[in-house]
mmCIF file with all atom_site columns, C-alpha atoms in Angstrom:
data_model
loop_
_atom_site.group_PDB
_atom_site.id
_atom_site.type_symbol
_atom_site.label_atom_id
_atom_site.label_alt_id
_atom_site.label_comp_id
_atom_site.label_asym_id
_atom_site.label_entity_id
_atom_site.label_seq_id
_atom_site.pdbx_PDB_ins_code
_atom_site.Cartn_x
_atom_site.Cartn_y
_atom_site.Cartn_z
_atom_site.occupancy
_atom_site.B_iso_or_equiv
_atom_site.pdbx_formal_charge
_atom_site.auth_seq_id
_atom_site.auth_comp_id
_atom_site.auth_asym_id
_atom_site.auth_atom_id
_atom_site.pdbx_PDB_model_num
ATOM 1   C CA . ASP W 1 1   ? 202.632 142.153 104.357 1.00 67.00 ? 1   ASP W CA 1
ATOM 2   C CA . THR W 1 2   ? 200.565 143.345 101.382 1.00 72.00 ? 2   THR W CA 1
ATOM 3   C CA . ALA W 1 3   ? 201.211 141.432 98.142  1.00 93.00 ? 3   ALA W CA 1
ATOM 4   C CA . VAL W 1 4   ? 200.109 144.160 95.704  1.00 97.00 ? 4   VAL W CA 1
ATOM 5   C CA . SER W 1 5   ? 200.088 147.652 97.118  1.00 97.00 ? 5   SER W CA 1
ATOM 6   C CA . GLN W 1 6   ? 198.928 150.843 95.462  1.00 97.00 ? 6   GLN W CA 1
ATOM 7   C CA . THR W 1 7   ? 199.318 154.448 96.483  1.00 96.00 ? 7   THR W CA 1
ATOM 8   C CA . PRO W 1 8   ? 197.433 156.612 96.960  1.00 97.00 ? 8   PRO W CA 1
ATOM 9   C CA . LYS W 1 9   ? 194.170 154.875 97.890  1.00 96.00 ? 9   LYS W CA 1
ATOM 10  C CA . TYR W 1 10  ? 192.154 158.017 97.383  1.00 97.00 ? 10  TYR W CA 1
ATOM 11  C CA . LEU W 1 11  ? 192.838 160.903 95.043  1.00 96.00 ? 11  LEU W CA 1
ATOM 12  C CA . VAL W 1 12  ? 190.651 163.974 94.605  1.00 97.00 ? 12  VAL W CA 1
ATOM 13  C CA . THR W 1 13  ? 191.812 166.518 92.067  1.00 96.00 ? 13  THR W CA 1
ATOM 14  C CA . GLN W 1 14  ? 190.692 169.202 89.667  1.00 97.00 ? 14  GLN W CA 1
ATOM 15  C CA . MET W 1 15  ? 190.180 168.846 85.939  1.00 97.00 ? 15  MET W CA 1
ATOM 16  C CA . GLY W 1 16  ? 193.306 169.556 83.974  1.00 97.00 ? 16  GLY W CA 1
ATOM 17  C CA . ASN W 1 17  ? 195.727 168.413 86.665  1.00 97.00 ? 17  ASN W CA 1
ATOM 18  C CA . ASP W 1 18  ? 198.335 165.677 86.258  1.00 97.00 ? 18  ASP W CA 1
ATOM 19  C CA . LYS W 1 19  ? 198.479 162.813 88.758  1.00 97.00 ? 19  LYS W CA 1
ATOM 20  C CA . SER W 1 20  ? 200.305 159.537 89.283  1.00 97.00 ? 20  SER W CA 1
ATOM 21  C CA . ILE W 1 21  ? 199.399 156.243 90.918  1.00 98.00 ? 21  ILE W CA 1
ATOM 22  C CA . LYS W 1 22  ? 202.097 153.849 92.049  1.00 97.00 ? 22  LYS W CA 1
ATOM 23  C CA . CYS W 1 23  ? 201.998 150.081 92.358  1.00 97.00 ? 23  CYS W CA 1
ATOM 24  C CA . GLU W 1 24  ? 204.380 147.560 93.841  1.00 97.00 ? 24  GLU W CA 1
ATOM 25  C CA . GLN W 1 25  ? 204.142 143.782 94.115  1.00 97.00 ? 25  GLN W CA 1
ATOM 26  C CA . ASN W 1 26  ? 206.254 141.540 96.326  1.00 96.00 ? 26  ASN W CA 1
ATOM 27  C CA . LEU W 1 27  ? 205.066 138.231 94.853  1.00 95.00 ? 27  LEU W CA 1
ATOM 28  C CA . GLY W 1 28  ? 207.938 137.858 92.418  1.00 93.00 ? 28  GLY W CA 1
ATOM 29  C CA . HIS W 1 29  ? 205.518 137.897 89.478  1.00 93.00 ? 29  HIS W CA 1
ATOM 30  C CA . ASP W 1 30  ? 206.639 138.696 85.950  1.00 90.00 ? 30  ASP W CA 1
ATOM 31  C CA . THR W 1 31  ? 203.511 140.484 84.723  1.00 91.00 ? 31  THR W CA 1
ATOM 32  C CA . MET W 1 32  ? 201.698 143.556 85.995  1.00 93.00 ? 32  MET W CA 1
ATOM 33  C CA . TYR W 1 33  ? 198.491 145.232 84.889  1.00 94.00 ? 33  TYR W CA 1
ATOM 34  C CA . TRP W 1 34  ? 196.402 148.334 85.209  1.00 95.00 ? 34  TRP W CA 1
ATOM 35  C CA . TYR W 1 35  ? 192.634 147.908 85.198  1.00 95.00 ? 35  TYR W CA 1
ATOM 36  C CA . LYS W 1 36  ? 189.949 150.571 85.318  1.00 95.00 ? 36  LYS W CA 1
ATOM 37  C CA . GLN W 1 37  ? 186.653 149.922 87.107  1.00 94.00 ? 37  GLN W CA 1
ATOM 38  C CA . ASP W 1 38  ? 183.883 152.335 86.284  1.00 89.00 ? 38  ASP W CA 1
ATOM 39  C CA . SER W 1 39  ? 180.872 153.314 88.377  1.00 84.00 ? 39  SER W CA 1
ATOM 40  C CA . LYS W 1 40  ? 178.979 150.254 87.126  1.00 81.00 ? 40  LYS W CA 1
ATOM 41  C CA . LYS W 1 41  ? 181.746 147.996 88.404  1.00 80.00 ? 41  LYS W CA 1
ATOM 42  C CA . PHE W 1 42  ? 182.903 146.976 84.933  1.00 87.00 ? 42  PHE W CA 1
ATOM 43  C CA . LEU W 1 43  ? 186.569 146.013 85.070  1.00 91.00 ? 43  LEU W CA 1
ATOM 44  C CA . LYS W 1 44  ? 188.506 146.758 81.900  1.00 90.00 ? 44  LYS W CA 1
ATOM 45  C CA . ILE W 1 45  ? 192.172 146.233 81.185  1.00 91.00 ? 45  ILE W CA 1
ATOM 46  C CA . MET W 1 46  ? 194.243 149.256 80.243  1.00 93.00 ? 46  MET W CA 1
ATOM 47  C CA . PHE W 1 47  ? 197.849 148.082 80.146  1.00 92.00 ? 47  PHE W CA 1
ATOM 48  C CA . SER W 1 48  ? 199.950 145.042 80.827  1.00 91.00 ? 48  SER W CA 1
ATOM 49  C CA . TYR W 1 49  ? 203.698 144.713 81.261  1.00 90.00 ? 49  TYR W CA 1
ATOM 50  C CA . ASN W 1 50  ? 205.649 141.489 81.160  1.00 87.00 ? 50  ASN W CA 1
ATOM 51  C CA . ASN W 1 51  ? 209.216 141.740 82.434  1.00 84.00 ? 51  ASN W CA 1
ATOM 52  C CA . LYS W 1 52  ? 209.090 145.524 81.982  1.00 82.00 ? 52  LYS W CA 1
ATOM 53  C CA . GLU W 1 53  ? 207.913 145.199 78.379  1.00 86.00 ? 53  GLU W CA 1
ATOM 54  C CA . LEU W 1 54  ? 204.546 146.647 77.352  1.00 87.00 ? 54  LEU W CA 1
ATOM 55  C CA . ILE W 1 55  ? 202.438 143.801 75.945  1.00 83.00 ? 55  ILE W CA 1
ATOM 56  C CA . ILE W 1 56  ? 198.897 145.101 76.180  1.00 79.00 ? 56  ILE W CA 1
ATOM 57  C CA . ASN W 1 57  ? 197.972 148.666 75.370  1.00 80.00 ? 57  ASN W CA 1
ATOM 58  C CA . GLU W 1 58  ? 194.214 148.883 75.044  1.00 80.00 ? 58  GLU W CA 1
ATOM 59  C CA . THR W 1 59  ? 192.373 151.771 73.470  1.00 80.00 ? 59  THR W CA 1
ATOM 60  C CA . VAL W 1 60  ? 193.177 154.277 76.156  1.00 88.00 ? 60  VAL W CA 1
ATOM 61  C CA . PRO W 1 61  ? 193.711 158.023 75.644  1.00 90.00 ? 61  PRO W CA 1
ATOM 62  C CA . ASN W 1 62  ? 197.382 158.857 75.331  1.00 91.00 ? 62  ASN W CA 1
ATOM 63  C CA . ARG W 1 63  ? 196.971 161.064 78.396  1.00 95.00 ? 63  ARG W CA 1
ATOM 64  C CA . PHE W 1 64  ? 197.508 157.786 80.264  1.00 95.00 ? 64  PHE W CA 1
ATOM 65  C CA . SER W 1 65  ? 201.117 156.662 80.357  1.00 94.00 ? 65  SER W CA 1
ATOM 66  C CA . PRO W 1 66  ? 202.298 153.597 82.223  1.00 94.00 ? 66  PRO W CA 1
ATOM 67  C CA . LYS W 1 67  ? 205.868 153.096 83.292  1.00 93.00 ? 67  LYS W CA 1
ATOM 68  C CA . SER W 1 68  ? 207.539 149.984 84.673  1.00 93.00 ? 68  SER W CA 1
ATOM 69  C CA . PRO W 1 69  ? 210.951 150.745 86.171  1.00 91.00 ? 69  PRO W CA 1
ATOM 70  C CA . ASP W 1 70  ? 211.408 147.104 87.160  1.00 92.00 ? 70  ASP W CA 1
ATOM 71  C CA . LYS W 1 71  ? 209.406 143.877 87.370  1.00 91.00 ? 71  LYS W CA 1
ATOM 72  C CA . ALA W 1 72  ? 208.029 144.713 90.803  1.00 95.00 ? 72  ALA W CA 1
ATOM 73  C CA . HIS W 1 73  ? 206.741 148.195 90.012  1.00 96.00 ? 73  HIS W CA 1
ATOM 74  C CA . LEU W 1 74  ? 204.203 149.636 87.599  1.00 96.00 ? 74  LEU W CA 1
ATOM 75  C CA . ASN W 1 75  ? 203.158 153.253 87.757  1.00 96.00 ? 75  ASN W CA 1
ATOM 76  C CA . LEU W 1 76  ? 200.386 155.098 85.963  1.00 97.00 ? 76  LEU W CA 1
ATOM 77  C CA . HIS W 1 77  ? 200.633 158.759 85.085  1.00 97.00 ? 77  HIS W CA 1
ATOM 78  C CA . ILE W 1 78  ? 197.597 160.669 83.897  1.00 96.00 ? 78  ILE W CA 1
ATOM 79  C CA . ASN W 1 79  ? 197.888 164.055 82.208  1.00 96.00 ? 79  ASN W CA 1
ATOM 80  C CA . SER W 1 80  ? 195.186 166.702 81.831  1.00 97.00 ? 80  SER W CA 1
ATOM 81  C CA . LEU W 1 81  ? 192.628 164.870 83.930  1.00 97.00 ? 81  LEU W CA 1
ATOM 82  C CA . GLU W 1 82  ? 189.019 164.872 82.728  1.00 96.00 ? 82  GLU W CA 1
ATOM 83  C CA . LEU W 1 83  ? 185.752 164.236 84.576  1.00 95.00 ? 83  LEU W CA 1
ATOM 84  C CA . GLY W 1 84  ? 185.390 160.896 82.790  1.00 93.00 ? 84  GLY W CA 1
ATOM 85  C CA . ASP W 1 85  ? 188.634 159.671 84.311  1.00 95.00 ? 85  ASP W CA 1
ATOM 86  C CA . SER W 1 86  ? 186.898 159.350 87.672  1.00 96.00 ? 86  SER W CA 1
ATOM 87  C CA . ALA W 1 87  ? 187.004 155.637 88.497  1.00 96.00 ? 87  ALA W CA 1
ATOM 88  C CA . VAL W 1 88  ? 188.796 153.087 90.616  1.00 97.00 ? 88  VAL W CA 1
ATOM 89  C CA . TYR W 1 89  ? 192.124 152.026 89.147  1.00 98.00 ? 89  TYR W CA 1
ATOM 90  C CA . PHE W 1 90  ? 193.375 148.589 90.089  1.00 97.00 ? 90  PHE W CA 1
ATOM 91  C CA . CYS W 1 91  ? 196.886 147.300 89.779  1.00 97.00 ? 91  CYS W CA 1
ATOM 92  C CA . ALA W 1 92  ? 197.323 143.552 89.480  1.00 96.00 ? 92  ALA W CA 1
ATOM 93  C CA . SER W 1 93  ? 200.100 141.048 88.994  1.00 94.00 ? 93  SER W CA 1
ATOM 94  C CA . SER W 1 94  ? 200.421 137.484 87.791  1.00 91.00 ? 94  SER W CA 1
ATOM 95  C CA . GLN W 1 95  ? 202.908 134.803 86.920  1.00 88.00 ? 95  GLN W CA 1
ATOM 96  C CA . VAL W 1 96  ? 201.686 133.957 83.466  1.00 75.00 ? 96  VAL W CA 1
ATOM 97  C CA . THR W 1 97  ? 203.394 130.601 83.284  1.00 75.00 ? 97  THR W CA 1
ATOM 98  C CA . SER W 1 98  ? 201.536 129.302 86.334  1.00 77.00 ? 98  SER W CA 1
ATOM 99  C CA . ARG W 1 99  ? 197.761 129.647 85.957  1.00 82.00 ? 99  ARG W CA 1
ATOM 100 C CA . PRO W 1 100 ? 196.748 131.907 83.051  1.00 81.00 ? 100 PRO W CA 1
ATOM 101 C CA . GLY W 1 101 ? 194.274 134.501 84.231  1.00 84.00 ? 101 GLY W CA 1
ATOM 102 C CA . GLU W 1 102 ? 195.080 134.182 87.919  1.00 89.00 ? 102 GLU W CA 1
ATOM 103 C CA . LEU W 1 103 ? 195.582 137.769 88.940  1.00 92.00 ? 103 LEU W CA 1
ATOM 104 C CA . PHE W 1 104 ? 196.384 139.263 92.303  1.00 95.00 ? 104 PHE W CA 1
ATOM 105 C CA . PHE W 1 105 ? 194.826 142.687 92.708  1.00 96.00 ? 105 PHE W CA 1
ATOM 106 C CA . GLY W 1 106 ? 195.679 145.634 94.852  1.00 97.00 ? 106 GLY W CA 1
ATOM 107 C CA . GLU W 1 107 ? 192.988 147.390 96.838  1.00 96.00 ? 107 GLU W CA 1
ATOM 108 C CA . GLY W 1 108 ? 192.479 150.067 94.212  1.00 97.00 ? 108 GLY W CA 1
ATOM 109 C CA . SER W 1 109 ? 193.063 153.787 93.884  1.00 98.00 ? 109 SER W CA 1
ATOM 110 C CA . ARG W 1 110 ? 189.841 155.755 93.833  1.00 97.00 ? 110 ARG W CA 1
ATOM 111 C CA . LEU W 1 111 ? 190.253 158.800 91.608  1.00 97.00 ? 111 LEU W CA 1
ATOM 112 C CA . THR W 1 112 ? 187.713 161.609 91.706  1.00 97.00 ? 112 THR W CA 1
ATOM 113 C CA . VAL W 1 113 ? 188.067 164.443 89.212  1.00 96.00 ? 113 VAL W CA 1
ATOM 114 C CA . LEU W 1 114 ? 186.116 167.606 90.053  1.00 95.00 ? 114 LEU W CA 1
ATOM 115 C CA . GLN N 2 1   ? 177.310 141.078 71.331  1.00 59.00 ? 1   GLN N CA 1
ATOM 116 C CA . LYS N 2 2   ? 179.653 141.509 74.279  1.00 69.00 ? 2   LYS N CA 1
ATOM 117 C CA . GLU N 2 3   ? 182.288 138.812 74.732  1.00 87.00 ? 3   GLU N CA 1
ATOM 118 C CA . VAL N 2 4   ? 181.115 137.971 78.251  1.00 92.00 ? 4   VAL N CA 1
ATOM 119 C CA . GLU N 2 5   ? 177.588 138.532 79.511  1.00 92.00 ? 5   GLU N CA 1
ATOM 120 C CA . GLN N 2 6   ? 176.726 138.489 83.177  1.00 93.00 ? 6   GLN N CA 1
ATOM 121 C CA . ASP N 2 7   ? 173.493 139.534 84.858  1.00 83.00 ? 7   ASP N CA 1
ATOM 122 C CA . PRO N 2 8   ? 174.452 142.425 87.142  1.00 77.00 ? 8   PRO N CA 1
ATOM 123 C CA . GLY N 2 9   ? 171.655 141.752 89.623  1.00 81.00 ? 9   GLY N CA 1
ATOM 124 C CA . PRO N 2 10  ? 171.487 142.873 92.355  1.00 90.00 ? 10  PRO N CA 1
ATOM 125 C CA . LEU N 2 11  ? 170.591 139.530 93.877  1.00 94.00 ? 11  LEU N CA 1
ATOM 126 C CA . SER N 2 12  ? 169.266 139.337 97.427  1.00 96.00 ? 12  SER N CA 1
ATOM 127 C CA . VAL N 2 13  ? 168.813 135.975 99.191  1.00 96.00 ? 13  VAL N CA 1
ATOM 128 C CA . PRO N 2 14  ? 168.139 134.820 102.760 1.00 97.00 ? 14  PRO N CA 1
ATOM 129 C CA . GLU N 2 15  ? 170.932 133.208 104.746 1.00 97.00 ? 15  GLU N CA 1
ATOM 130 C CA . GLY N 2 16  ? 171.204 129.499 104.018 1.00 97.00 ? 16  GLY N CA 1
ATOM 131 C CA . ALA N 2 17  ? 169.883 129.754 100.465 1.00 97.00 ? 17  ALA N CA 1
ATOM 132 C CA . ILE N 2 18  ? 171.557 128.198 97.431  1.00 97.00 ? 18  ILE N CA 1
ATOM 133 C CA . VAL N 2 19  ? 172.831 130.877 95.075  1.00 97.00 ? 19  VAL N CA 1
ATOM 134 C CA . SER N 2 20  ? 173.363 130.399 91.347  1.00 96.00 ? 20  SER N CA 1
ATOM 135 C CA . LEU N 2 21  ? 175.427 132.910 89.376  1.00 97.00 ? 21  LEU N CA 1
ATOM 136 C CA . ASN N 2 22  ? 175.934 132.609 85.624  1.00 96.00 ? 22  ASN N CA 1
ATOM 137 C CA . CYS N 2 23  ? 177.859 133.949 82.671  1.00 96.00 ? 23  CYS N CA 1
ATOM 138 C CA . THR N 2 24  ? 177.678 133.315 78.959  1.00 96.00 ? 24  THR N CA 1
ATOM 139 C CA . TYR N 2 25  ? 180.428 133.994 76.489  1.00 95.00 ? 25  TYR N CA 1
ATOM 140 C CA . SER N 2 26  ? 180.937 134.112 72.745  1.00 93.00 ? 26  SER N CA 1
ATOM 141 C CA . ASN N 2 27  ? 184.660 133.442 72.233  1.00 90.00 ? 27  ASN N CA 1
ATOM 142 C CA . SER N 2 28  ? 185.185 129.693 71.845  1.00 90.00 ? 28  SER N CA 1
ATOM 143 C CA . ALA N 2 29  ? 188.952 130.174 72.339  1.00 87.00 ? 29  ALA N CA 1
ATOM 144 C CA . PHE N 2 30  ? 188.479 130.717 76.072  1.00 90.00 ? 30  PHE N CA 1
ATOM 145 C CA . GLN N 2 31  ? 189.971 127.809 78.009  1.00 89.00 ? 31  GLN N CA 1
ATOM 146 C CA . TYR N 2 32  ? 190.413 129.108 81.538  1.00 91.00 ? 32  TYR N CA 1
ATOM 147 C CA . PHE N 2 33  ? 187.409 130.167 83.571  1.00 94.00 ? 33  PHE N CA 1
ATOM 148 C CA . MET N 2 34  ? 187.473 131.988 86.846  1.00 95.00 ? 34  MET N CA 1
ATOM 149 C CA . TRP N 2 35  ? 185.235 133.523 89.441  1.00 97.00 ? 35  TRP N CA 1
ATOM 150 C CA . TYR N 2 36  ? 186.510 136.500 91.343  1.00 97.00 ? 36  TYR N CA 1
ATOM 151 C CA . ARG N 2 37  ? 184.894 137.874 94.480  1.00 97.00 ? 37  ARG N CA 1
ATOM 152 C CA . GLN N 2 38  ? 185.051 141.579 95.242  1.00 96.00 ? 38  GLN N CA 1
ATOM 153 C CA . TYR N 2 39  ? 184.053 142.972 98.603  1.00 96.00 ? 39  TYR N CA 1
ATOM 154 C CA . SER N 2 40  ? 183.023 146.604 98.821  1.00 93.00 ? 40  SER N CA 1
ATOM 155 C CA . ARG N 2 41  ? 185.986 148.963 98.403  1.00 92.00 ? 41  ARG N CA 1
ATOM 156 C CA . LYS N 2 42  ? 188.415 146.088 97.944  1.00 94.00 ? 42  LYS N CA 1
ATOM 157 C CA . GLY N 2 43  ? 190.177 144.539 94.983  1.00 96.00 ? 43  GLY N CA 1
ATOM 158 C CA . PRO N 2 44  ? 188.864 141.371 93.312  1.00 96.00 ? 44  PRO N CA 1
ATOM 159 C CA . GLU N 2 45  ? 190.252 138.096 94.677  1.00 96.00 ? 45  GLU N CA 1
ATOM 160 C CA . LEU N 2 46  ? 190.274 134.770 92.905  1.00 96.00 ? 46  LEU N CA 1
ATOM 161 C CA . LEU N 2 47  ? 187.615 132.417 94.263  1.00 97.00 ? 47  LEU N CA 1
ATOM 162 C CA . MET N 2 48  ? 187.438 129.536 91.779  1.00 96.00 ? 48  MET N CA 1
ATOM 163 C CA . TYR N 2 49  ? 189.637 128.493 88.843  1.00 94.00 ? 49  TYR N CA 1
ATOM 164 C CA . THR N 2 50  ? 188.632 125.943 86.212  1.00 92.00 ? 50  THR N CA 1
ATOM 165 C CA . TYR N 2 51  ? 190.320 124.710 83.094  1.00 87.00 ? 51  TYR N CA 1
ATOM 166 C CA . SER N 2 52  ? 188.057 123.613 80.214  1.00 81.00 ? 52  SER N CA 1
ATOM 167 C CA . SER N 2 53  ? 184.703 121.916 80.854  1.00 84.00 ? 53  SER N CA 1
ATOM 168 C CA . GLY N 2 54  ? 183.594 120.236 84.040  1.00 87.00 ? 54  GLY N CA 1
ATOM 169 C CA . ASN N 2 55  ? 182.908 120.904 87.678  1.00 91.00 ? 55  ASN N CA 1
ATOM 170 C CA . LYS N 2 56  ? 185.106 122.009 90.514  1.00 93.00 ? 56  LYS N CA 1
ATOM 171 C CA . GLU N 2 57  ? 184.107 122.066 94.143  1.00 95.00 ? 57  GLU N CA 1
ATOM 172 C CA . ASP N 2 58  ? 185.710 123.933 97.024  1.00 95.00 ? 58  ASP N CA 1
ATOM 173 C CA . GLY N 2 59  ? 183.795 123.856 100.271 1.00 97.00 ? 59  GLY N CA 1
ATOM 174 C CA . ARG N 2 60  ? 180.433 125.563 99.767  1.00 97.00 ? 60  ARG N CA 1
ATOM 175 C CA . PHE N 2 61  ? 181.401 126.732 96.268  1.00 98.00 ? 61  PHE N CA 1
ATOM 176 C CA . THR N 2 62  ? 180.997 124.808 93.009  1.00 97.00 ? 62  THR N CA 1
ATOM 177 C CA . ALA N 2 63  ? 182.069 126.100 89.622  1.00 97.00 ? 63  ALA N CA 1
ATOM 178 C CA . GLN N 2 64  ? 180.680 124.546 86.443  1.00 96.00 ? 64  GLN N CA 1
ATOM 179 C CA . VAL N 2 65  ? 181.832 125.070 82.890  1.00 96.00 ? 65  VAL N CA 1
ATOM 180 C CA . ASP N 2 66  ? 179.892 123.928 79.825  1.00 94.00 ? 66  ASP N CA 1
ATOM 181 C CA . LYS N 2 67  ? 182.017 124.824 76.825  1.00 92.00 ? 67  LYS N CA 1
ATOM 182 C CA . SER N 2 68  ? 179.518 123.383 74.344  1.00 93.00 ? 68  SER N CA 1
ATOM 183 C CA . SER N 2 69  ? 176.926 125.900 75.540  1.00 93.00 ? 69  SER N CA 1
ATOM 184 C CA . LYS N 2 70  ? 179.485 128.613 76.318  1.00 94.00 ? 70  LYS N CA 1
ATOM 185 C CA . TYR N 2 71  ? 178.043 128.886 79.802  1.00 95.00 ? 71  TYR N CA 1
ATOM 186 C CA . ILE N 2 72  ? 179.647 128.961 83.239  1.00 96.00 ? 72  ILE N CA 1
ATOM 187 C CA . SER N 2 73  ? 178.063 128.905 86.673  1.00 96.00 ? 73  SER N CA 1
ATOM 188 C CA . LEU N 2 74  ? 178.985 129.408 90.287  1.00 97.00 ? 74  LEU N CA 1
ATOM 189 C CA . PHE N 2 75  ? 176.887 127.786 92.994  1.00 97.00 ? 75  PHE N CA 1
ATOM 190 C CA . ILE N 2 76  ? 177.069 128.801 96.617  1.00 98.00 ? 76  ILE N CA 1
ATOM 191 C CA . ARG N 2 77  ? 175.508 126.404 99.112  1.00 97.00 ? 77  ARG N CA 1
ATOM 192 C CA . ASP N 2 78  ? 174.355 127.446 102.578 1.00 97.00 ? 78  ASP N CA 1
ATOM 193 C CA . SER N 2 79  ? 175.013 131.087 101.775 1.00 97.00 ? 79  SER N CA 1
ATOM 194 C CA . GLN N 2 80  ? 176.303 133.279 104.598 1.00 97.00 ? 80  GLN N CA 1
ATOM 195 C CA . PRO N 2 81  ? 176.151 137.043 105.156 1.00 97.00 ? 81  PRO N CA 1
ATOM 196 C CA . SER N 2 82  ? 179.935 137.020 104.649 1.00 97.00 ? 82  SER N CA 1
ATOM 197 C CA . ASP N 2 83  ? 179.282 135.921 101.045 1.00 98.00 ? 83  ASP N CA 1
ATOM 198 C CA . SER N 2 84  ? 177.756 139.349 100.343 1.00 97.00 ? 84  SER N CA 1
ATOM 199 C CA . ALA N 2 85  ? 179.974 140.759 97.593  1.00 97.00 ? 85  ALA N CA 1
ATOM 200 C CA . THR N 2 86  ? 180.156 141.300 93.855  1.00 96.00 ? 86  THR N CA 1
ATOM 201 C CA . TYR N 2 87  ? 181.023 138.155 91.913  1.00 97.00 ? 87  TYR N CA 1
ATOM 202 C CA . LEU N 2 88  ? 182.834 138.595 88.615  1.00 96.00 ? 88  LEU N CA 1
ATOM 203 C CA . CYS N 2 89  ? 183.269 135.840 86.075  1.00 96.00 ? 89  CYS N CA 1
ATOM 204 C CA . ALA N 2 90  ? 186.465 136.014 84.040  1.00 95.00 ? 90  ALA N CA 1
ATOM 205 C CA . MET N 2 91  ? 187.941 134.093 81.122  1.00 92.00 ? 91  MET N CA 1
ATOM 206 C CA . SER N 2 92  ? 191.263 133.705 79.437  1.00 88.00 ? 92  SER N CA 1
ATOM 207 C CA . TYR N 2 93  ? 193.000 131.601 76.810  1.00 81.00 ? 93  TYR N CA 1
ATOM 208 C CA . SER N 2 94  ? 196.496 130.269 76.418  1.00 72.00 ? 94  SER N CA 1
ATOM 209 C CA . GLY N 2 95  ? 199.448 131.773 74.609  1.00 68.00 ? 95  GLY N CA 1
ATOM 210 C CA . ALA N 2 96  ? 199.308 135.502 74.072  1.00 62.00 ? 96  ALA N CA 1
ATOM 211 C CA . GLY N 2 97  ? 195.737 135.441 75.311  1.00 57.00 ? 97  GLY N CA 1
ATOM 212 C CA . SER N 2 98  ? 196.850 134.438 78.774  1.00 58.00 ? 98  SER N CA 1
ATOM 213 C CA . TYR N 2 99  ? 197.711 138.075 79.411  1.00 67.00 ? 99  TYR N CA 1
ATOM 214 C CA . GLN N 2 100 ? 194.220 139.178 78.448  1.00 77.00 ? 100 GLN N CA 1
ATOM 215 C CA . LEU N 2 101 ? 191.596 138.411 81.072  1.00 86.00 ? 101 LEU N CA 1
ATOM 216 C CA . THR N 2 102 ? 188.045 139.279 80.048  1.00 90.00 ? 102 THR N CA 1
ATOM 217 C CA . PHE N 2 103 ? 185.633 140.029 82.870  1.00 92.00 ? 103 PHE N CA 1
ATOM 218 C CA . GLY N 2 104 ? 181.881 139.976 83.078  1.00 93.00 ? 104 GLY N CA 1
ATOM 219 C CA . LYS N 2 105 ? 180.205 143.017 84.594  1.00 92.00 ? 105 LYS N CA 1
ATOM 220 C CA . GLY N 2 106 ? 179.763 141.324 87.977  1.00 94.00 ? 106 GLY N CA 1
ATOM 221 C CA . THR N 2 107 ? 176.694 140.280 89.983  1.00 95.00 ? 107 THR N CA 1
ATOM 222 C CA . LYS N 2 108 ? 176.138 141.990 93.310  1.00 94.00 ? 108 LYS N CA 1
ATOM 223 C CA . LEU N 2 109 ? 174.967 139.480 95.920  1.00 96.00 ? 109 LEU N CA 1
ATOM 224 C CA . SER N 2 110 ? 173.462 140.299 99.302  1.00 97.00 ? 110 SER N CA 1
ATOM 225 C CA . VAL N 2 111 ? 172.838 137.516 101.810 1.00 97.00 ? 111 VAL N CA 1
ATOM 226 C CA . ILE N 2 112 ? 170.325 138.647 104.416 1.00 97.00 ? 112 ILE N CA 1
ATOM 227 C CA . PRO N 2 113 ? 170.678 137.201 107.958 1.00 95.00 ? 113 PRO N CA 1
#
């Protein structure tokens, strides 16, 4: 029973298209995140939601729009995809009141823009 | 200067060796220090968690934090091929900062049988 699950795992698409990645966690956590990992493995936060409220919104193009319909779900929609958007996108969750910084990651969604 | 510096390697060691992985940081507000392990094509998973300065041991793994030097280390004793992965250091601080985890770039480790 996967704790943090993301779909799809692999996504290959053309420049200019719009795509979405979905994430669900069954850990009962109150905070969810989107991270981007580039080709050099650097993991950088994009967004964070706590109890459906956006609390971190890093310098990310506004083509990226997160949406949290409830505490257990956080989706990422990307408009007008560009070559530079190719990366692995990780969803994560945490219970901030327990151990700060302890995140549970999904397996990642590997996006390739052609 | 980046907030967290980590030598990306790659690091290749023979099975049974002692491995030392390190990170330095510049933000003295960091209080929580972590090591995440990431296998190929998988998400990072928490390996070690330390609050403030000191050592923590868990089996073959030891995490050290020296806040005065702004330096953290992960030691792996009797390294195994199954330890082959990318190791990412990560840091956080309390309050609003607890939502903001800062990662190092990761060190790729290969343990050769």
